């Protein structure tokens, strides 16, 4: 009986429920799309890793000291290869060399890797070509000697080269012109570029003569694990042997690290689902209110409370299932689209191998969609069950408004608790803290939503104060209508509030970060120019010479970067002539001085205090070339742009086989347009090098922050669209409920335009109410976040008035858009039928 | 003031075809309260809706003053209703979110007109609700609501007011209040009113009664009393 009732009701309200389902669809589509996308990425990563590591039974490489950060990677000496060859059970061991090498196209720019690349996997890779190895030759022949190389087909094509052409390849710190003697297949590279040399050349250009990055061997039939044990026995202490399986797994994980994009997308997907739940909640509340009489009649003829609420929950369940199904379909499409966007070119081969729709993704999509819907309908269902049978006989259909005192208390407790959780989360770090932040934000939203029926009356009164004057009677009616059902208005605005709060947060944070970065650059950009690679990773020695001899340049300060283990902790460091380098960033010392001698280092403040290092502490430094040396802490400095330690140039060069300039700080005799032009002319052959003065550098940094803010805002637009659906849904229902009233207005002379305007203004008021709440919350979140990040150098708080005002305007526009359909319906209503409407 | 010639209206087709108005000719005289009576389903409401431009007739002409309205477009009809016609319905006459006063001035506000000075006050005095003006319809009794509706119908000084069973939902005392008010409007303001009613007592307030049956005007009576109207109705029952 109750099932039949549920089905009837679904059929009766199918359009409305479909519209409601749409709000589930969008959220679930995002969830499903994200899951399918990451599954697909992972499948591809496994595929590539399987092919690249095919046949490897054991790999010898630098020992990973374990812990959170990897240690510095020391090379594997050739002598190890000779030792491994003698291990019983190995078959065809080879030394592998890899390093940075980028093909330069004819216009002088590096051919960049295609598609999204994962950090930790070299995107522009150079190596030694091994016959019968991972990269089969497609045309041409193997490279011999210092002047020859192979490149992959796709990269050659994009650089405009063919077999036999001479081409420039950019290496760490230098460029070389070499002949392309052949092409290798590019099917396995996921958009990476590849340049291959013979082994001695690769060693000389990418690493160090006599060294390998790793040694790999196949097995004679012995198991990987056994062979690994035998190989390990012949290794020196700082090398380790790992199985091929482990190598493939690691490579797979590295390649699939793009799933961090997945994590980010998932956050937005869940926000969308959360907002969708608001819309569901509201629709079911309205449907229940509309059907008060019907439900009361059921109660009067003997239906139990449970039966009534189950009937409503059953409807929600059906809506959730339908919404999830449609969402899954839409999500699959979205994942495909995402892949195309990220791959951006048709040349990356296997990236186009179909989507992986796993059972987990399907199950998760249904779970998220259905649970959110049923949970959102729970309160309305309980409310339905509480309708007294007597309501069947009464005329006032208006749903009882909850005790506002209890509402205020509940709302305040929720919002307050949420705020505390948020602050606690911000103070901590790690996954728990992140979850706490998310939970806190959610509670704040719920709390404010519970409170907002109380707020909606006065706030809308204020927002709509001028309406009757500017828009006449439709304005007055719109305001009254928006105030008519505070709970409905609040829930409708609540959906919009969430999206706008997050947009507000992002904008406050973005503006604060921009201002902080700007003021940091103002304070620390002490020289006149900075030369830095835009693409690629180093400045050619030749470019350094050209810059230094440019007329008008008084002083050129090169800086370098590298990795070192200090007492077992891996640290990224900057190096150079420390007195001039530190002067060029206008820094101050916390303790000690710049006089390092040959064995002194500078350590960043936080790192030093974390390890209780003081001026004078002696540390053991271990370098990537395998070298080991005692160093002395000479000074402690506050965070600047150079990593967590500073080394004198001599120390860097002593332990770096291929030293390469990371950036140049330039002091000019006169920093004018002429100098800049001269500088540009000097570097005309290096289009990948950026030349910045202080304001250009600021623009560069700020631009990337702007991009980030823009992208996140765009992702949040999804939840705003869902909220707009909610507004449209509410208005459509209200228009239906007020059919008679609208008919009356038309009878006494209101024209269609006035009726439409009334609905539109009501929508704008509700949307603005949501915007006001949202932006205020966003402001709060933004300030809290900025505060939490002040320690990271983001110490300036900026409230971006214009973007926030634009958000409010946007909310109004959303209101108008959401009102289009309901307003049309209201305007079209036939006067007589409306008046006769029960 | 308002007249219709050869007015026809049918609903449905084939078996379900109903002739609601069958070539009706009526003339409403200015400055009079005209009552329309007749058995249920005789076409009273249909006639009124057609006269008031709420519904489109299938044939014939309707004149309000010197305007022929059957050819007007929707926006022209809306303007006509707004500026020249007032309505009182049987129930649900008022916008629930507006106060009594706001409901009274609603047609003027919609039109963006300012009321003639003193007129609204006179109307309100006539209605006798000066102390209830700030109340919402939900806080007024049924009779009070109908009186507010009358005041609303009069506020814009329309040429003609149409009232469809304005007292149908009221008890006899509340009904009398509303009828007194309408009579007073005719007598002291010269208002033209057309009222549909089932009640002989209500009809006795009118200057003239038109009797409808099966979509035709079958009789009319000037200077009606409740007894004569009742007698006329009984006769009609008998002849059926
Ligand atoms: N929208 C409609 N569709 C079909 N038939 C209709 C419609 N409106 C009215 N009718 C028919 O037209 C005829 C006249 O209806 P009308 O409403 O004018 O009667 P009435 O005299 O006002 O009756 P009552 O006293 O019950 O209000 C009736 O037979 C009715 O069934
Ligand atoms: Mg009728």
Short mmCIF file of C-alpha atoms in Angstrom, two decimals, chain A residues 126-470:
data_model
loop_
_atom_site.label_atom_id
_atom_site.label_comp_id
_atom_site.label_asym_id
_atom_site.label_seq_id
_atom_site.Cartn_x
_atom_site.Cartn_y
_atom_site.Cartn_z
CA UNK A 126 67.92 11.92 -21.85
CA UNK A 127 69.54 8.50 -21.60
CA UNK A 128 71.82 5.88 -23.09
CA UNK A 129 70.38 3.82 -25.90
CA UNK A 130 70.59 0.13 -25.20
CA UNK A 131 70.15 -2.25 -28.14
CA UNK A 132 67.16 -4.49 -27.49
CA UNK A 133 66.14 -2.25 -24.57
CA UNK A 134 62.97 -0.35 -23.82
CA UNK A 135 63.03 1.86 -26.91
CA UNK A 136 63.00 0.01 -30.23
CA UNK A 137 64.54 1.81 -33.20
CA UNK A 138 61.94 2.84 -35.80
CA UNK A 139 64.19 4.37 -38.45
CA UNK A 140 67.90 5.09 -38.80
CA UNK A 141 70.64 3.48 -36.79
CA UNK A 142 72.18 3.38 -33.35
CA UNK A 143 74.10 6.50 -32.17
CA UNK A 144 77.89 6.37 -32.00
CA UNK A 145 80.23 8.91 -30.49
CA UNK A 146 79.81 12.38 -29.07
CA UNK A 147 77.92 13.93 -32.03
CA UNK A 148 74.97 11.59 -32.51
CA UNK A 149 71.64 10.99 -30.89
CA UNK A 150 68.23 9.36 -31.24
CA UNK A 151 64.99 11.10 -30.41
CA UNK A 152 61.47 9.76 -30.22
CA UNK A 153 59.20 10.18 -33.21
CA UNK A 154 56.67 12.52 -31.64
CA UNK A 155 59.32 14.89 -30.26
CA UNK A 156 61.19 14.97 -33.58
CA UNK A 157 57.95 15.74 -35.36
CA UNK A 158 57.10 18.60 -33.03
CA UNK A 159 60.61 20.03 -33.28
CA UNK A 160 60.42 19.86 -37.07
CA UNK A 161 63.29 17.37 -37.47
CA UNK A 162 63.86 14.21 -39.45
CA UNK A 163 66.53 11.53 -39.39
CA UNK A 164 69.80 13.04 -40.60
CA UNK A 165 69.06 16.58 -39.36
CA UNK A 166 71.32 18.48 -37.01
CA UNK A 167 69.54 19.65 -33.87
CA UNK A 168 70.38 21.43 -30.65
CA UNK A 169 69.81 19.57 -27.43
CA UNK A 170 69.77 21.48 -24.15
CA UNK A 171 71.48 19.78 -21.24
CA UNK A 172 72.19 20.83 -17.71
CA UNK A 173 74.13 24.05 -18.02
CA UNK A 174 74.99 23.77 -21.71
CA UNK A 175 73.56 23.14 -25.16
CA UNK A 176 75.02 20.99 -27.92
CA UNK A 177 74.36 20.50 -31.56
CA UNK A 178 74.15 16.87 -32.58
CA UNK A 179 72.95 14.82 -35.51
CA UNK A 180 69.76 12.82 -35.24
CA UNK A 181 70.73 9.44 -36.61
CA UNK A 182 67.47 7.65 -35.91
CA UNK A 183 64.05 7.73 -34.30
CA UNK A 184 62.63 5.51 -31.58
CA UNK A 185 58.96 4.72 -31.02
CA UNK A 186 57.08 7.18 -28.86
CA UNK A 187 54.16 4.97 -27.94
CA UNK A 188 55.29 4.26 -24.39
CA UNK A 189 56.14 7.70 -23.13
CA UNK A 190 52.84 9.31 -22.09
CA UNK A 191 53.85 12.62 -23.63
CA UNK A 192 57.45 12.69 -22.38
CA UNK A 193 60.27 13.69 -24.72
CA UNK A 194 63.30 11.49 -25.13
CA UNK A 195 66.88 11.97 -26.41
CA UNK A 196 69.23 8.98 -26.42
CA UNK A 197 73.01 8.75 -26.87
CA UNK A 198 75.58 6.02 -26.78
CA UNK A 199 76.58 5.08 -23.27
CA UNK A 200 79.89 7.03 -22.90
CA UNK A 201 78.28 10.16 -24.37
CA UNK A 202 75.25 9.82 -22.11
CA UNK A 203 77.51 9.43 -19.10
CA UNK A 204 79.50 12.49 -20.03
CA UNK A 205 76.51 14.69 -20.86
CA UNK A 206 74.02 13.58 -18.27
CA UNK A 207 75.94 12.19 -15.32
CA UNK A 208 79.69 11.58 -15.00
CA UNK A 209 82.05 9.39 -16.97
CA UNK A 210 82.25 5.98 -15.37
CA UNK A 211 78.91 6.27 -13.58
CA UNK A 212 75.43 4.88 -14.16
CA UNK A 213 72.12 6.02 -12.72
CA UNK A 214 71.25 2.38 -12.15
CA UNK A 215 72.22 -1.13 -13.20
CA UNK A 216 69.50 -3.49 -14.38
CA UNK A 217 69.60 -7.14 -15.07
CA UNK A 218 67.28 -9.90 -16.25
CA UNK A 219 67.29 -13.31 -14.66
CA UNK A 220 68.55 -16.62 -15.86
CA UNK A 221 65.54 -18.39 -14.38
CA UNK A 222 66.29 -17.65 -10.75
CA UNK A 223 63.45 -15.90 -8.92
CA UNK A 224 63.67 -12.12 -8.61
CA UNK A 225 63.92 -12.35 -4.86
CA UNK A 226 66.77 -14.87 -4.85
CA UNK A 227 68.66 -12.94 -7.48
CA UNK A 228 68.15 -9.75 -5.54
CA UNK A 229 69.80 -11.35 -2.50
CA UNK A 230 72.79 -12.49 -4.52
CA UNK A 231 73.26 -9.10 -6.17
CA UNK A 232 72.88 -7.26 -2.88
CA UNK A 233 75.75 -9.28 -1.46
CA UNK A 234 78.26 -7.78 -3.88
CA UNK A 235 77.17 -4.11 -3.46
CA UNK A 236 78.93 -1.32 -1.59
CA UNK A 237 77.08 0.15 1.39
CA UNK A 238 75.33 3.10 -0.20
CA UNK A 239 73.70 1.06 -2.98
CA UNK A 240 70.76 -1.30 -2.80
CA UNK A 241 69.28 -4.02 -4.96
CA UNK A 242 65.52 -4.10 -5.53
CA UNK A 243 63.35 -6.51 -7.49
CA UNK A 244 61.96 -5.64 -10.91
CA UNK A 245 58.47 -5.95 -9.46
CA UNK A 246 59.25 -3.20 -6.98
CA UNK A 247 60.73 -1.03 -9.71
CA UNK A 248 57.63 -1.41 -11.84
CA UNK A 249 55.36 -0.69 -8.90
CA UNK A 250 57.28 2.44 -7.99
CA UNK A 251 57.26 3.67 -11.54
CA UNK A 252 53.56 3.01 -11.72
CA UNK A 253 52.96 4.98 -8.55
CA UNK A 254 55.13 7.82 -9.76
CA UNK A 255 53.32 7.95 -13.09
CA UNK A 256 49.92 7.75 -11.45
CA UNK A 257 50.81 10.59 -9.09
CA UNK A 258 48.59 12.67 -11.30
CA UNK A 259 45.85 11.31 -9.09
CA UNK A 260 46.62 14.27 -6.83
CA UNK A 261 44.54 16.08 -9.43
CA UNK A 262 41.98 13.41 -8.67
CA UNK A 263 42.10 14.24 -4.98
CA UNK A 264 41.48 17.90 -5.71
CA UNK A 265 38.64 17.12 -8.10
CA UNK A 266 37.11 14.78 -5.54
CA UNK A 267 36.99 17.60 -3.01
CA UNK A 268 34.99 19.69 -5.44
CA UNK A 269 32.80 16.73 -6.31
CA UNK A 270 31.92 16.26 -2.65
CA UNK A 271 31.17 19.97 -2.30
CA UNK A 272 28.80 19.63 -5.24
CA UNK A 273 27.09 16.66 -3.61
CA UNK A 274 26.79 18.60 -0.36
CA UNK A 275 25.15 21.51 -2.18
CA UNK A 276 22.94 19.07 -4.05
CA UNK A 277 21.77 17.74 -0.68
CA UNK A 278 20.52 21.24 0.19
CA UNK A 279 18.41 21.29 -2.94
CA UNK A 280 17.04 17.82 -2.22
CA UNK A 281 16.24 18.77 1.32
CA UNK A 282 14.37 21.81 0.17
CA UNK A 283 12.40 20.10 -2.56
CA UNK A 284 11.25 17.35 -0.24
CA UNK A 285 10.35 19.87 2.43
CA UNK A 286 8.20 21.69 -0.07
CA UNK A 287 6.60 18.55 -1.42
CA UNK A 288 5.77 17.42 2.09
CA UNK A 289 4.31 20.82 2.96
CA UNK A 290 2.21 20.76 -0.18
CA UNK A 291 0.90 17.32 0.58
CA UNK A 292 0.15 18.01 4.22
CA UNK A 293 -3.54 17.31 3.70
CA UNK A 294 -2.98 14.11 1.82
CA UNK A 295 -0.52 12.82 4.39
CA UNK A 296 -2.78 13.86 7.26
CA UNK A 297 -5.63 11.98 5.63
CA UNK A 298 -3.43 8.89 5.52
CA UNK A 299 -2.69 9.29 9.19
CA UNK A 300 -6.39 9.83 9.91
CA UNK A 301 -7.32 6.55 8.23
CA UNK A 302 -4.71 4.70 10.23
CA UNK A 303 -1.27 4.92 8.60
CA UNK A 304 1.48 4.90 11.22
CA UNK A 305 4.14 7.57 11.45
CA UNK A 306 6.71 5.10 10.24
CA UNK A 307 4.67 4.28 7.18
CA UNK A 308 4.29 7.93 6.26
CA UNK A 309 7.96 8.74 6.66
CA UNK A 310 8.97 5.56 4.85
CA UNK A 311 6.83 6.58 1.91
CA UNK A 312 8.74 9.87 1.69
CA UNK A 313 12.14 8.24 2.18
CA UNK A 314 11.21 5.73 -0.52
CA UNK A 315 10.70 8.59 -2.93
CA UNK A 316 14.07 10.05 -2.00
CA UNK A 317 15.68 6.67 -2.55
CA UNK A 318 14.20 6.45 -6.03
CA UNK A 319 15.35 9.97 -6.85
CA UNK A 320 18.83 9.09 -5.55
CA UNK A 321 19.08 5.96 -7.67
CA UNK A 322 17.86 7.69 -10.81
CA UNK A 323 20.16 10.65 -10.18
CA UNK A 324 23.16 8.41 -9.52
CA UNK A 325 22.55 6.44 -12.69
CA UNK A 326 22.37 9.56 -14.83
CA UNK A 327 25.34 10.97 -12.93
CA UNK A 328 27.40 7.88 -13.64
CA UNK A 329 26.70 8.20 -17.34
CA UNK A 330 27.51 11.92 -17.32
CA UNK A 331 30.62 11.23 -15.24
CA UNK A 332 31.94 8.74 -17.77
CA UNK A 333 31.57 11.40 -20.42
CA UNK A 334 33.30 13.89 -18.17
CA UNK A 335 36.27 11.58 -17.57
CA UNK A 336 36.67 11.14 -21.31
CA UNK A 337 36.56 14.89 -21.76
CA UNK A 338 39.07 15.44 -18.96
CA UNK A 339 41.45 13.02 -20.59
CA UNK A 340 41.22 14.76 -23.91
CA UNK A 341 41.86 18.11 -22.23
CA UNK A 342 44.86 16.81 -20.31
CA UNK A 343 46.30 14.98 -23.28
CA UNK A 344 45.65 18.00 -25.45
CA UNK A 345 47.21 16.34 -28.53
CA UNK A 346 46.35 13.24 -30.49
CA UNK A 347 49.99 12.12 -30.55
CA UNK A 348 50.42 10.64 -27.11
CA UNK A 349 49.28 7.23 -28.22
CA UNK A 350 48.19 4.93 -25.44
CA UNK A 351 46.55 7.74 -23.50
CA UNK A 352 43.58 7.13 -25.76
CA UNK A 353 43.14 3.55 -24.77
CA UNK A 354 39.57 3.51 -23.37
CA UNK A 355 38.27 4.43 -19.95
CA UNK A 356 38.49 2.12 -16.99
CA UNK A 357 35.09 2.03 -15.29
CA UNK A 358 35.72 -0.07 -12.21
CA UNK A 359 33.13 -1.64 -9.96
CA UNK A 360 34.38 0.53 -7.12
CA UNK A 361 33.69 3.69 -9.09
CA UNK A 362 30.16 2.52 -9.88
CA UNK A 363 29.46 1.47 -6.30
CA UNK A 364 30.90 4.69 -4.88
CA UNK A 365 28.82 6.81 -7.25
CA UNK A 366 25.60 5.06 -6.30
CA UNK A 367 26.49 5.19 -2.61
CA UNK A 368 27.27 8.91 -2.64
CA UNK A 369 24.21 9.86 -4.69
CA UNK A 370 21.73 7.69 -2.83
CA UNK A 371 23.02 8.30 0.67
CA UNK A 372 23.12 12.07 0.14
CA UNK A 373 19.57 12.10 -1.19
CA UNK A 374 18.10 9.90 1.51
CA UNK A 375 19.96 11.79 4.23
CA UNK A 376 18.70 15.10 2.87
CA UNK A 377 15.12 13.82 2.77
CA UNK A 378 15.30 12.45 6.31
CA UNK A 379 14.25 15.63 8.08
CA UNK A 380 11.35 16.34 5.71
CA UNK A 381 10.27 12.70 6.09
CA UNK A 382 10.22 13.03 9.86
CA UNK A 383 8.33 16.25 9.52
CA UNK A 384 5.80 14.43 7.34
CA UNK A 385 5.38 11.79 10.01
CA UNK A 386 4.67 14.44 12.61
CA UNK A 387 1.74 15.90 10.69
CA UNK A 388 -1.26 15.37 13.01
CA UNK A 389 -4.31 13.63 11.50
CA UNK A 390 -6.36 16.71 12.37
CA UNK A 391 -4.47 18.69 9.72
CA UNK A 392 -6.63 16.90 7.17
CA UNK A 393 -9.59 18.90 8.40
CA UNK A 394 -7.91 22.22 8.91
CA UNK A 395 -7.59 24.79 6.22
CA UNK A 396 -4.26 26.37 7.07
CA UNK A 397 -1.82 24.32 5.06
CA UNK A 398 1.15 26.35 6.20
CA UNK A 399 3.70 24.06 7.81
CA UNK A 400 4.38 24.83 11.44
CA UNK A 401 7.52 26.88 11.93
CA UNK A 402 9.99 25.34 14.37
CA UNK A 403 10.51 27.01 17.70
CA UNK A 404 12.92 29.76 16.81
CA UNK A 405 14.66 29.70 20.17
CA UNK A 406 15.68 26.10 19.77
CA UNK A 407 16.67 26.91 16.23
CA UNK A 408 18.96 29.71 17.37
CA UNK A 409 20.59 27.49 19.99
CA UNK A 410 21.08 24.55 17.60
CA UNK A 411 22.38 26.75 14.82
CA UNK A 412 24.78 28.59 17.06
CA UNK A 413 26.12 25.38 18.56
CA UNK A 414 26.62 23.81 15.12
CA UNK A 415 28.24 26.88 13.60
CA UNK A 416 30.37 27.53 16.68
CA UNK A 417 31.50 23.91 16.92
CA UNK A 418 32.25 23.92 13.22
CA UNK A 419 34.29 27.10 13.57
CA UNK A 420 36.33 25.58 16.40
CA UNK A 421 36.92 22.37 14.44
CA UNK A 422 38.01 24.45 11.49
CA UNK A 423 40.48 26.46 13.53
CA UNK A 424 41.83 23.32 15.20
CA UNK A 425 42.27 21.70 11.81
CA UNK A 426 44.09 24.72 10.45
CA UNK A 427 46.48 24.70 13.37
CA UNK A 428 47.41 21.06 12.80
CA UNK A 429 48.79 19.24 9.80
CA UNK A 430 48.25 15.99 7.97
CA UNK A 431 45.15 14.13 6.86
CA UNK A 432 43.28 14.34 10.15
CA UNK A 433 43.71 18.08 10.20
CA UNK A 434 42.45 18.36 6.62
CA UNK A 435 39.42 16.24 7.46
CA UNK A 436 38.82 18.42 10.50
CA UNK A 437 38.89 21.54 8.31
CA UNK A 438 36.39 19.99 5.91
CA UNK A 439 34.11 18.82 8.69
CA UNK A 440 34.33 22.17 10.44
CA UNK A 441 33.39 24.03 7.28
CA UNK A 442 30.45 21.69 6.73
CA UNK A 443 29.20 22.22 10.27
CA UNK A 444 29.48 25.98 9.88
CA UNK A 445 27.36 25.76 6.74
CA UNK A 446 24.76 23.59 8.44
CA UNK A 447 24.71 25.84 11.49
CA UNK A 448 24.22 28.98 9.46
CA UNK A 449 21.51 27.22 7.46
CA UNK A 450 19.70 26.32 10.66
CA UNK A 451 20.05 29.92 11.82
CA UNK A 452 19.21 31.55 8.55
CA UNK A 453 15.40 31.25 8.66
CA UNK A 454 15.63 33.59 11.63
CA UNK A 455 17.94 35.90 9.69
CA UNK A 456 16.12 35.80 6.37
CA UNK A 457 13.28 38.11 7.42
CA UNK A 458 15.36 41.10 8.51
CA UNK A 459 18.12 40.60 5.93
CA UNK A 460 15.68 40.41 3.04
CA UNK A 461 13.80 43.39 4.46
CA UNK A 462 17.07 45.29 4.30
CA UNK A 463 18.13 44.00 0.88
CA UNK A 464 14.70 44.69 -0.58
CA UNK A 465 14.17 48.01 1.12
CA UNK A 466 14.28 50.05 -2.05
CA UNK A 467 12.39 47.54 -4.17
CA UNK A 468 8.86 48.93 -3.77
CA UNK A 469 10.15 52.37 -4.65
CA UNK A 470 12.16 51.27 -7.69
#
